[in-house]
Amino acid sequence: MTDIRGRRSVARAIALTAAAAMAVVVSAPASGQAPVRADQPWMDPKMRPEARAKAALAAMTLDEKLRLIFGYSDQALTELAKVPDDVVSPELKSYVVSRLVKGSAGFVPGVPRLGIPDQTQTDASMGVRNSFIPSTALPSSLATAASFDPEVPRAGGRMIGAETRATGHNTMLSGGINLAREPRNGRNFEYVGEDPLLAGTMAGALIEGIQSNRIISTIKHYAVNDQETLRTTLDVTISAAAMRQSDLLAFELAIEKSSPGSVMCSYNLINGRWGCENDYLLNTVLKGDWGYKGFVMSDWGAVHSTVGAANNGLDQFTGFCCVADKPWFAPPAMKAALQSGAVTQARLDDMVTRILWALFAKGPVDDPVKVTPIDYAAHAAVAQKAAEDSLVLLKNDGNLLPLRGVKSIAVIGGSADKGVLAGAGSSDVTPVGGAVKVGGHTYLPSPPLDALRRELPRTRIAFDAGADPAAAAAIAAQSDVAIVFVTRHNSEGSEASLEMVDNQDALVAAVAKANPKTIVVAETGGAIYMPWVNDVPAILEAFYPGIRGGPVIARILTGKVNPSGHLPISFPASADQLARPVIAGLGEPDGTPAEVLYDEGAAIGYKWYDVKGYKPLWAFGHGLSYTRFALSDLKAQPDGRSVRLTLTIRNTGKRPGKGVSQVYLAPADWRKVGWEAPKRLGAFAKADLKPGQSKRIELTIDPRLLAIYEAANNNWHIKAGTYRLMVGQASDSPMETTEIALPDSLWSASLNH
Ligand code: BGC
């Protein structure tokens, strides 16, 4: 897509070979073997990161400190020269321009004299985004969340972290975790679903995987940045309790699990204060209650002041460039704020200490990144496994799938002859093998049509692009089976309506009428409406399935892989089920002030449907398999404030497969104990089982999932009473249940980790 602020298009215009780009290497001090210089004690990896940061800070001049808090976007390469020399000095300009990794998201200069490396930043959660360097595209984050298995994003994170390092970047802008409060949010594909526990677990695992490469990862966008429309001017009104039990809980869980080096504050306002100068979110909750030691970096263009941002918790202004942006954290502005006393030296030192802490604790100082070759084949295998564990079989009437003994297939629509769809925006990976552009959208070069032909060499497979429903129906009528691919493009900076575009609903309806054995494969960023849901016997939700999407779709349709994904979001049945019929500000020009009241509070997704008594099109947690699983022997016992439980999952079908146990919690009277909804996801686990095999699973419920947040005293509070524990294979499936009586329990929400 065209970049919202034009920076990526500028980057693309720069004529630079990949080889030249790869030659830009971050320099940093030698680690390990080299003796630590007596005058640089902070270079000793055996020292604690806190002590190293303190010692390095003490050695820094004011100008050196100011380098670390102000970063540049890659537009600097062409635009920085236009910035007056008294804002960014000529020395700094040439340093930035000579060392920025071309095509990356941004750059923060280091202090070579002291061994402090530059921060070379790249997006994002599906892979390295550098327009000059091909990378491996994982399935969308929403897809990997559907695996219900944190090992999937962890392995994906290890892989993209390795590519981050091997392409000369040491800071990943990866770990998108905004809850799918708004099913039309154009960025839901970059996030990890609608439930705080699932999202926190999956994003936390991704960040852990990335940071295992001794680089920094960045959880984002903090916080409640749940729609794209007017994202830079939207003021979100939401109560503290609702936030703590929903969006913030997702962040809290992920940060606890993975300790990301940085947190990116968001574009929007929350309760009247910008995300990047929000005292409550940044100082009170993140750095106070959660004891976060890393630094807060701004989203690109999300800073609105010097003093307000600095004092309310922003540590680093990132992505500056160059003419339109105001240099709020550039040396002259920050020096003036220091001189007037509006920002204290202690606050500046805190900003720098936090950045240094991340650089020491996460690896960039001791293990400087350098450009090395990438094993793309091995990495594609990681992306393939991720997709195999994540695609969701929504419907399979009469066990039409897996395909057996089929002589002829009509493959229709969705550019299935060209590739699989990807989302757009700052997560846009330049894929290995080159992007295929169809109607301005990026398809990854992994055509399902070719893969199906490879999997089924003896089957006659015809293809029709699907432009004319009647023509497609005619081909479908002559085939044993029809497979219709439908696609829904989503992008940063805009929303996606839930209706399919380009006459695709009519296409499915026409094909289904012509051939009762019609299978729909949906490549979508998130939920869609399916007006044809009752007309087709089988539906596979493929999301954006990544660089090996084609083979994975073919392997699932033919039974080589048994599907095991479960929906990380609810699919609404119709617009009247949405919490807000119209997205706030939709259609208004960018920059228009807008407001939205999130009065559904923490009742997001399935919780909203439960409160309202709505039946969604597809429920959170839903997903079919080619085998069957039985859940039994659920036992629970209190364990301090937590609850420990055990249950048995057995594969009762005829094929090996992976079954997901989902434990939901339900107070006897949810309104009485102050919950936002009748039930919450409390734990989940995936088990790989042969036919007849069973496994005893042990799980622990985090006490916060049993509690409410009480703002008055900043407490978590489990209200005494009976709580039902229910285990099923979807939020709307039959459940095995047990009950437990819990005593009243109250504890501080501060430093609760
Ligand atoms: C996005 C961020 C991204 C940044 C840098 C912004 O537009 O909101 O997610 O990390 O750009 O590319």
PDB file of N, CA, C and O and ligand atoms in Angstrom, residues 3-5 7-8 105 123 129 173 187 190 220-221 231 264 267 299-300 426 492, ligand 1:
ATOM      1  N   ASP A   3       2.192   4.300   1.685  1.00  0.00           N
ATOM      2  CA  ASP A   3       2.374   4.588   3.091  1.00  0.00           C
ATOM      3  C   ASP A   3       1.609   5.831   3.484  1.00  0.00           C
ATOM      4  O   ASP A   3       1.516   6.779   2.738  1.00  0.00           O
ATOM      5  N   ILE A   4       1.092   5.803   4.696  1.00  0.00           N
ATOM      6  CA  ILE A   4       0.264   6.896   5.179  1.00  0.00           C
ATOM      7  C   ILE A   4       1.052   8.201   5.167  1.00  0.00           C
ATOM      8  O   ILE A   4       0.548   9.243   4.819  1.00  0.00           O
ATOM      9  N   ARG A   5       2.288   8.123   5.565  1.00  0.00           N
ATOM     10  CA  ARG A   5       3.073   9.348   5.561  1.00  0.00           C
ATOM     11  C   ARG A   5       4.110   9.346   4.448  1.00  0.00           C
ATOM     12  O   ARG A   5       5.035  10.127   4.458  1.00  0.00           O
ATOM     13  N   ARG A   7       6.510   7.425   3.763  1.00  0.00           N
ATOM     14  CA  ARG A   7       7.912   7.105   3.979  1.00  0.00           C
ATOM     15  C   ARG A   7       8.369   5.865   3.258  1.00  0.00           C
ATOM     16  O   ARG A   7       9.484   5.782   2.779  1.00  0.00           O
ATOM     17  N   ARG A   8       7.477   4.864   3.153  1.00  0.00           N
ATOM     18  CA  ARG A   8       7.922   3.645   2.495  1.00  0.00           C
ATOM     19  C   ARG A   8       8.077   3.843   1.000  1.00  0.00           C
ATOM     20  O   ARG A   8       8.987   3.325   0.395  1.00  0.00           O
ATOM     21  N   ALA A 105      12.720   0.527   9.146  1.00  0.00           N
ATOM     22  CA  ALA A 105      11.711   1.429   9.712  1.00  0.00           C
ATOM     23  C   ALA A 105      12.340   2.645  10.369  1.00  0.00           C
ATOM     24  O   ALA A 105      11.762   3.733  10.343  1.00  0.00           O
ATOM     25  N   ASP A 123      10.215  -3.374  11.246  1.00  0.00           N
ATOM     26  CA  ASP A 123       8.942  -4.044  11.509  1.00  0.00           C
ATOM     27  C   ASP A 123       9.067  -5.476  11.029  1.00  0.00           C
ATOM     28  O   ASP A 123       9.895  -5.768  10.155  1.00  0.00           O
ATOM     29  N   ARG A 129      10.508  -6.318   7.712  1.00  0.00           N
ATOM     30  CA  ARG A 129      10.095  -5.469   6.597  1.00  0.00           C
ATOM     31  C   ARG A 129      11.268  -4.573   6.216  1.00  0.00           C
ATOM     32  O   ARG A 129      11.619  -3.648   6.921  1.00  0.00           O
ATOM     33  N   LEU A 173      10.205  -4.162  15.778  1.00  0.00           N
ATOM     34  CA  LEU A 173       8.976  -3.454  16.184  1.00  0.00           C
ATOM     35  C   LEU A 173       7.844  -4.470  16.132  1.00  0.00           C
ATOM     36  O   LEU A 173       6.885  -4.338  15.387  1.00  0.00           O
ATOM     37  N   ARG A 187      -6.139  -3.577  11.169  1.00  0.00           N
ATOM     38  CA  ARG A 187      -4.885  -4.182  11.624  1.00  0.00           C
ATOM     39  C   ARG A 187      -5.089  -5.433  12.451  1.00  0.00           C
ATOM     40  O   ARG A 187      -4.117  -5.963  13.000  1.00  0.00           O
ATOM     41  N   GLU A 190      -2.604  -8.170  12.270  1.00  0.00           N
ATOM     42  CA  GLU A 190      -1.291  -8.022  12.912  1.00  0.00           C
ATOM     43  C   GLU A 190      -1.352  -8.351  14.397  1.00  0.00           C
ATOM     44  O   GLU A 190      -0.333  -8.350  15.074  1.00  0.00           O
ATOM     45  N   LYS A 220       3.403  -3.565  21.106  1.00  0.00           N
ATOM     46  CA  LYS A 220       2.721  -2.361  20.622  1.00  0.00           C
ATOM     47  C   LYS A 220       1.256  -2.654  20.360  1.00  0.00           C
ATOM     48  O   LYS A 220       0.878  -3.808  20.267  1.00  0.00           O
ATOM     49  N   HIS A 221       0.368  -1.681  20.206  1.00  0.00           N
ATOM     50  CA  HIS A 221       0.549  -0.240  20.338  1.00  0.00           C
ATOM     51  C   HIS A 221      -0.183   0.142  21.600  1.00  0.00           C
ATOM     52  O   HIS A 221      -1.413  -0.013  21.666  1.00  0.00           O
ATOM     53  N   ARG A 231      -6.914   7.309  13.438  1.00  0.00           N
ATOM     54  CA  ARG A 231      -6.154   6.755  14.569  1.00  0.00           C
ATOM     55  C   ARG A 231      -5.278   7.787  15.258  1.00  0.00           C
ATOM     56  O   ARG A 231      -4.910   7.619  16.409  1.00  0.00           O
ATOM     57  N   MET A 264       5.880   0.302  22.518  1.00  0.00           N
ATOM     58  CA  MET A 264       5.559   1.422  21.626  1.00  0.00           C
ATOM     59  C   MET A 264       4.215   2.013  22.037  1.00  0.00           C
ATOM     60  O   MET A 264       3.198   1.307  22.059  1.00  0.00           O
ATOM     61  N   TYR A 267      -0.889   5.959  18.714  1.00  0.00           N
ATOM     62  CA  TYR A 267      -1.256   7.239  18.095  1.00  0.00           C
ATOM     63  C   TYR A 267      -2.424   7.938  18.804  1.00  0.00           C
ATOM     64  O   TYR A 267      -2.499   9.153  18.847  1.00  0.00           O
ATOM     65  N   ASP A 299       5.183   5.637  18.605  1.00  0.00           N
ATOM     66  CA  ASP A 299       4.882   5.236  17.232  1.00  0.00           C
ATOM     67  C   ASP A 299       5.323   6.390  16.333  1.00  0.00           C
ATOM     68  O   ASP A 299       5.532   7.518  16.778  1.00  0.00           O
ATOM     69  N   TRP A 300       5.467   6.079  15.060  1.00  0.00           N
ATOM     70  CA  TRP A 300       6.032   7.044  14.115  1.00  0.00           C
ATOM     71  C   TRP A 300       5.064   8.231  13.917  1.00  0.00           C
ATOM     72  O   TRP A 300       3.975   8.058  13.366  1.00  0.00           O
ATOM     73  N   SER A 426       2.842  -1.290   7.641  1.00  0.00           N
ATOM     74  CA  SER A 426       4.218  -1.397   8.118  1.00  0.00           C
ATOM     75  C   SER A 426       4.639  -2.841   8.380  1.00  0.00           C
ATOM     76  O   SER A 426       5.798  -3.097   8.679  1.00  0.00           O
ATOM     77  N   GLU A 492      -3.092  -1.601   7.356  1.00  0.00           N
ATOM     78  CA  GLU A 492      -2.881  -0.524   8.328  1.00  0.00           C
ATOM     79  C   GLU A 492      -3.436   0.773   7.741  1.00  0.00           C
ATOM     80  O   GLU A 492      -3.363   0.991   6.534  1.00  0.00           O
TER      81      GLU A 492
HETATM   82  C1  BGC B   1       2.976   1.739  12.762  1.00  0.00           C
HETATM   83  C2  BGC B   1       3.887   0.940  13.660  1.00  0.00           C
HETATM   84  C3  BGC B   1       5.213   0.718  12.990  1.00  0.00           C
HETATM   85  C4  BGC B   1       5.814   2.070  12.636  1.00  0.00           C
HETATM   86  C5  BGC B   1       7.178   1.970  11.972  1.00  0.00           C
HETATM   87  C6  BGC B   1       3.640   2.978  12.213  1.00  0.00           C
HETATM   88  O1  BGC B   1       2.876   3.494  11.185  1.00  0.00           O
HETATM   89  O2  BGC B   1       1.803   2.081  13.463  1.00  0.00           O
HETATM   90  O3  BGC B   1       3.291  -0.298  13.952  1.00  0.00           O
HETATM   91  O4  BGC B   1       6.063  -0.014  13.816  1.00  0.00           O
HETATM   92  O5  BGC B   1       4.923   2.724  11.726  1.00  0.00           O
HETATM   93  O6  BGC B   1       7.109   1.475  10.687  1.00  0.00           O
END
